[in-house]
């Protein structure tokens, strides 16, 4: 488990550098019901993210069960995710990365829940590290219960970072909005510069691990 944690932490750091979700949370924090809406948005995103991880895991395991060497499919998927991440690096560097669009209708808790759930698809390039994390968990071969636990802990760690927004609203009330907007600007600027390189490093590492496996298991 310690070895898995060491592999998942760098992926988590790349994963939470998500300007899309943070911008949406800041927008929800500035609505008529900032606390309820921001929590609803974060919970919606977390539920969808965790469910997507389970579905991806199930799909990979089903494919692996039909093959003679289940580990091979895990490395193959890791390699594909790695290559896609490298492609995303060049995509973002050309200035064509996805940006969060602020809703132009009144926010309600249910709408925020739906926006949070679909935010994964608004910023799909930023969700690719998550697929890499799922692949690492599958490669650890922990069994179903422990794999779900590891995936749940990863998602909890991811959500805790973004819980800064609703927690700030709880503690500071209306005074949280100017601070959150400043943090959002800083995060966007940092992500614009740092995130592409983190994605490149993560993608190169996943692709290397995949290539090394197949070259040494011929």
CSV table of C-alpha atoms in Angstrom, one decimal:
chain,number,residue,atom,x,y,z
A,1,UNK,CA,0.0,0.0,0.0
A,2,UNK,CA,2.9,2.4,0.7
A,3,UNK,CA,4.3,1.8,-2.7
A,4,UNK,CA,0.9,2.5,-4.2
A,5,UNK,CA,0.6,5.7,-2.2
A,6,UNK,CA,4.0,6.9,-3.4
A,7,UNK,CA,2.8,6.4,-7.0
A,8,UNK,CA,-0.6,8.0,-6.5
A,9,UNK,CA,0.5,11.2,-4.7
A,10,UNK,CA,2.2,12.8,-7.7
A,11,UNK,CA,-0.9,11.9,-9.8
A,12,UNK,CA,-3.1,13.5,-7.2
A,13,UNK,CA,-1.1,16.7,-7.3
A,14,UNK,CA,-1.5,16.9,-11.0
A,15,UNK,CA,-5.2,16.0,-10.7
A,16,UNK,CA,-6.1,18.8,-8.2
A,17,UNK,CA,-4.5,21.5,-10.4
A,18,UNK,CA,-7.9,21.7,-12.0
A,19,UNK,CA,-8.8,25.3,-12.8
A,20,UNK,CA,-12.2,24.3,-14.2
A,21,UNK,CA,-13.7,22.9,-11.0
A,22,UNK,CA,-12.2,25.6,-8.8
A,23,UNK,CA,-13.6,28.4,-11.0
A,24,UNK,CA,-17.0,26.8,-10.9
A,25,UNK,CA,-16.9,26.5,-7.1
A,26,UNK,CA,-15.9,30.2,-6.8
A,27,UNK,CA,-18.8,31.1,-9.0
A,28,UNK,CA,-21.2,29.0,-6.9
A,29,UNK,CA,-19.8,30.7,-3.8
A,30,UNK,CA,-20.9,34.0,-5.2
A,31,UNK,CA,-24.5,32.9,-5.8
A,32,UNK,CA,-27.6,33.6,-3.7
A,33,UNK,CA,-27.0,30.4,-1.6
A,34,UNK,CA,-23.2,30.2,-1.6
A,35,UNK,CA,-22.8,27.5,1.1
A,36,UNK,CA,-25.4,25.1,-0.2
A,37,UNK,CA,-24.6,25.6,-3.8
A,38,UNK,CA,-20.8,25.2,-3.4
A,39,UNK,CA,-21.2,22.1,-1.3
A,40,UNK,CA,-23.8,20.7,-3.8
A,41,UNK,CA,-21.4,21.3,-6.7
A,42,UNK,CA,-18.5,19.7,-5.0
A,43,UNK,CA,-20.5,16.7,-3.9
A,44,UNK,CA,-21.9,16.3,-7.4
A,45,UNK,CA,-18.4,16.3,-8.9
A,46,UNK,CA,-17.1,13.9,-6.2
A,47,UNK,CA,-19.9,11.4,-6.7
A,48,UNK,CA,-19.5,11.4,-10.5
A,49,UNK,CA,-15.7,11.2,-10.3
A,50,UNK,CA,-15.9,8.2,-7.9
A,51,UNK,CA,-18.5,6.5,-10.1
A,52,UNK,CA,-16.5,7.1,-13.2
A,53,UNK,CA,-13.5,5.5,-11.5
A,54,UNK,CA,-15.5,2.4,-10.6
A,55,UNK,CA,-16.9,2.1,-14.1
A,56,UNK,CA,-13.4,2.4,-15.6
A,57,UNK,CA,-12.1,-0.2,-13.2
A,58,UNK,CA,-14.9,-2.6,-14.0
A,59,UNK,CA,-14.4,-2.2,-17.7
A,60,UNK,CA,-10.7,-2.8,-17.5
A,61,UNK,CA,-11.1,-5.8,-15.3
A,62,UNK,CA,-13.7,-7.3,-17.7
A,63,UNK,CA,-11.2,-6.9,-20.6
A,64,UNK,CA,-8.4,-8.2,-18.5
A,65,UNK,CA,-10.4,-11.3,-17.5
A,66,UNK,CA,-10.8,-12.2,-21.2
A,67,UNK,CA,-7.0,-12.1,-21.8
A,68,UNK,CA,-4.3,-14.6,-20.8
A,69,UNK,CA,-2.2,-11.9,-19.0
A,70,UNK,CA,-4.4,-9.4,-17.1
A,71,UNK,CA,-1.4,-7.3,-16.1
A,72,UNK,CA,-0.6,-6.6,-19.7
A,73,UNK,CA,-3.9,-4.8,-20.3
A,74,UNK,CA,-3.3,-2.6,-17.3
A,75,UNK,CA,0.1,-1.5,-18.6
A,76,UNK,CA,-1.3,-1.1,-22.1
A,77,UNK,CA,-4.0,1.3,-20.8
A,78,UNK,CA,-1.4,3.1,-18.7
A,79,UNK,CA,0.6,3.6,-21.9
A,80,UNK,CA,-2.4,4.9,-23.8
A,81,UNK,CA,-3.2,7.4,-21.0
A,82,UNK,CA,0.4,8.4,-20.9
A,83,UNK,CA,0.5,9.2,-24.7
A,84,UNK,CA,-2.8,11.0,-24.4
A,85,UNK,CA,-1.4,13.2,-21.6
A,86,UNK,CA,1.7,14.0,-23.7
A,87,UNK,CA,-0.7,15.0,-26.5
A,88,UNK,CA,-2.7,17.2,-24.0
A,89,UNK,CA,0.6,19.0,-23.1
A,90,UNK,CA,1.0,20.1,-26.7
A,91,UNK,CA,-2.7,20.9,-27.0
A,92,UNK,CA,-2.6,23.2,-23.9
A,93,UNK,CA,0.7,24.8,-25.0
A,94,UNK,CA,-1.0,25.9,-28.2
A,95,UNK,CA,-3.5,27.8,-26.1
A,96,UNK,CA,-6.4,25.6,-27.0
A,97,UNK,CA,-7.1,24.1,-23.6
A,98,UNK,CA,-10.7,23.9,-22.3
A,99,UNK,CA,-11.8,26.8,-20.1
A,100,UNK,CA,-14.7,26.8,-17.6
A,101,UNK,CA,-17.8,28.6,-18.7
A,102,UNK,CA,-19.8,30.2,-16.0
A,103,UNK,CA,-23.6,29.3,-16.1
A,104,UNK,CA,-25.8,32.3,-17.1
A,105,UNK,CA,-28.8,31.0,-15.2
A,106,UNK,CA,-29.7,31.1,-11.5
A,107,UNK,CA,-27.9,28.5,-9.5
A,108,UNK,CA,-29.8,26.1,-7.3
A,109,UNK,CA,-28.4,23.2,-5.2
A,110,UNK,CA,-29.7,20.6,-7.7
A,111,UNK,CA,-28.3,22.5,-10.7
A,112,UNK,CA,-25.0,22.9,-8.9
A,113,UNK,CA,-24.9,19.1,-8.2
A,114,UNK,CA,-25.5,18.5,-12.0
A,115,UNK,CA,-22.8,21.1,-12.9
A,116,UNK,CA,-20.4,19.4,-10.6
A,117,UNK,CA,-21.1,16.0,-12.0
A,118,UNK,CA,-20.6,17.2,-15.6
A,119,UNK,CA,-17.5,19.3,-14.8
A,120,UNK,CA,-15.5,16.1,-15.5
A,121,UNK,CA,-16.5,16.4,-19.1
A,122,UNK,CA,-16.1,20.2,-19.4
A,123,UNK,CA,-12.5,19.8,-18.6
A,124,UNK,CA,-11.9,16.3,-19.9
A,125,UNK,CA,-8.1,16.8,-20.5
A,126,UNK,CA,-7.7,17.4,-16.8
A,127,UNK,CA,-9.5,14.2,-15.9
A,128,UNK,CA,-6.9,12.0,-17.7
A,129,UNK,CA,-4.5,11.8,-14.6
A,130,UNK,CA,-7.5,10.2,-12.8
A,131,UNK,CA,-7.5,7.4,-15.3
A,132,UNK,CA,-3.8,7.0,-14.6
A,133,UNK,CA,-4.5,6.7,-10.9
A,134,UNK,CA,-7.2,4.1,-11.5
A,135,UNK,CA,-4.7,2.1,-13.6
A,136,UNK,CA,-2.1,2.3,-10.8
A,137,UNK,CA,-4.7,1.0,-8.3
A,138,UNK,CA,-5.5,-1.9,-10.6
A,139,UNK,CA,-1.9,-2.8,-11.1
A,140,UNK,CA,-1.4,-3.0,-7.4
A,141,UNK,CA,-3.8,-6.0,-7.4
A,142,UNK,CA,-5.3,-5.3,-4.0
A,143,UNK,CA,-8.6,-7.1,-4.5
A,144,UNK,CA,-12.0,-5.6,-5.0
A,145,UNK,CA,-12.6,-4.3,-1.5
A,146,UNK,CA,-9.2,-2.7,-1.0
A,147,UNK,CA,-9.1,-1.3,-4.6
A,148,UNK,CA,-12.5,0.5,-3.9
A,149,UNK,CA,-11.1,1.7,-0.6
A,150,UNK,CA,-7.9,3.0,-2.3
A,151,UNK,CA,-10.1,4.7,-5.0
A,152,UNK,CA,-12.3,6.2,-2.3
A,153,UNK,CA,-9.3,7.6,-0.4
A,154,UNK,CA,-7.9,9.1,-3.6
A,155,UNK,CA,-11.2,10.8,-4.3
A,156,UNK,CA,-11.5,12.0,-0.7
A,157,UNK,CA,-8.0,13.6,-1.0
A,158,UNK,CA,-9.0,15.2,-4.2
A,159,UNK,CA,-12.2,16.6,-2.8
A,160,UNK,CA,-10.5,17.9,0.4
A,161,UNK,CA,-8.5,20.4,-1.6
A,162,UNK,CA,-11.6,21.9,-3.3
A,163,UNK,CA,-13.5,21.9,0.0
A,164,UNK,CA,-11.4,25.0,0.7
A,165,UNK,CA,-14.1,27.0,-1.1
A,166,UNK,CA,-17.3,26.0,0.9
A,167,UNK,CA,-15.3,25.9,4.1
A,168,UNK,CA,-14.1,29.4,3.5
A,169,UNK,CA,-17.7,30.5,3.0
A,170,UNK,CA,-18.7,28.8,6.2
A,171,UNK,CA,-15.9,30.6,8.2
A,172,UNK,CA,-15.9,34.0,6.5
A,173,UNK,CA,-19.3,34.4,4.9
A,174,UNK,CA,-19.5,37.1,2.3
A,175,UNK,CA,-15.9,38.1,3.1
A,176,UNK,CA,-14.7,34.8,1.5
A,177,UNK,CA,-15.6,35.9,-2.1
A,178,UNK,CA,-12.8,38.4,-2.7
A,179,UNK,CA,-10.2,36.0,-1.3
A,180,UNK,CA,-11.5,33.1,-3.4
A,181,UNK,CA,-11.5,35.2,-6.5
A,182,UNK,CA,-7.9,36.1,-5.9
A,183,UNK,CA,-7.0,32.5,-5.3
A,184,UNK,CA,-8.8,31.6,-8.5
A,185,UNK,CA,-6.8,34.0,-10.5
A,186,UNK,CA,-3.5,32.8,-8.9
A,187,UNK,CA,-4.5,29.1,-9.5
A,188,UNK,CA,-5.4,29.8,-13.1
A,189,UNK,CA,-2.1,31.5,-13.7
A,190,UNK,CA,-0.1,28.8,-12.0
A,191,UNK,CA,-2.0,26.1,-13.7
A,192,UNK,CA,-1.5,27.8,-17.1
A,193,UNK,CA,2.3,27.6,-16.6
A,194,UNK,CA,2.9,24.6,-14.3
A,195,UNK,CA,0.1,22.2,-15.2
A,196,UNK,CA,1.2,21.4,-18.8
A,197,UNK,CA,4.6,20.4,-17.6
A,198,UNK,CA,3.2,18.3,-14.8
A,199,UNK,CA,1.0,16.6,-17.4
A,200,UNK,CA,4.0,16.0,-19.7
A,201,UNK,CA,6.0,14.4,-16.9
A,202,UNK,CA,3.1,12.2,-15.8
A,203,UNK,CA,2.3,11.2,-19.3
A,204,UNK,CA,6.0,10.4,-20.1
A,205,UNK,CA,6.3,8.3,-16.9
A,206,UNK,CA,3.1,6.3,-17.7
A,207,UNK,CA,4.3,5.7,-21.3
A,208,UNK,CA,7.7,4.7,-20.1
A,209,UNK,CA,6.4,2.3,-17.5
A,210,UNK,CA,4.2,0.7,-20.2
A,211,UNK,CA,7.0,0.5,-22.8
A,212,UNK,CA,9.4,-1.0,-20.2
A,213,UNK,CA,6.9,-3.7,-19.2
A,214,UNK,CA,6.3,-4.9,-22.8
A,215,UNK,CA,10.0,-4.7,-23.7
A,216,UNK,CA,11.0,-6.8,-20.7
A,217,UNK,CA,8.2,-9.3,-21.0
A,218,UNK,CA,8.7,-10.5,-24.5
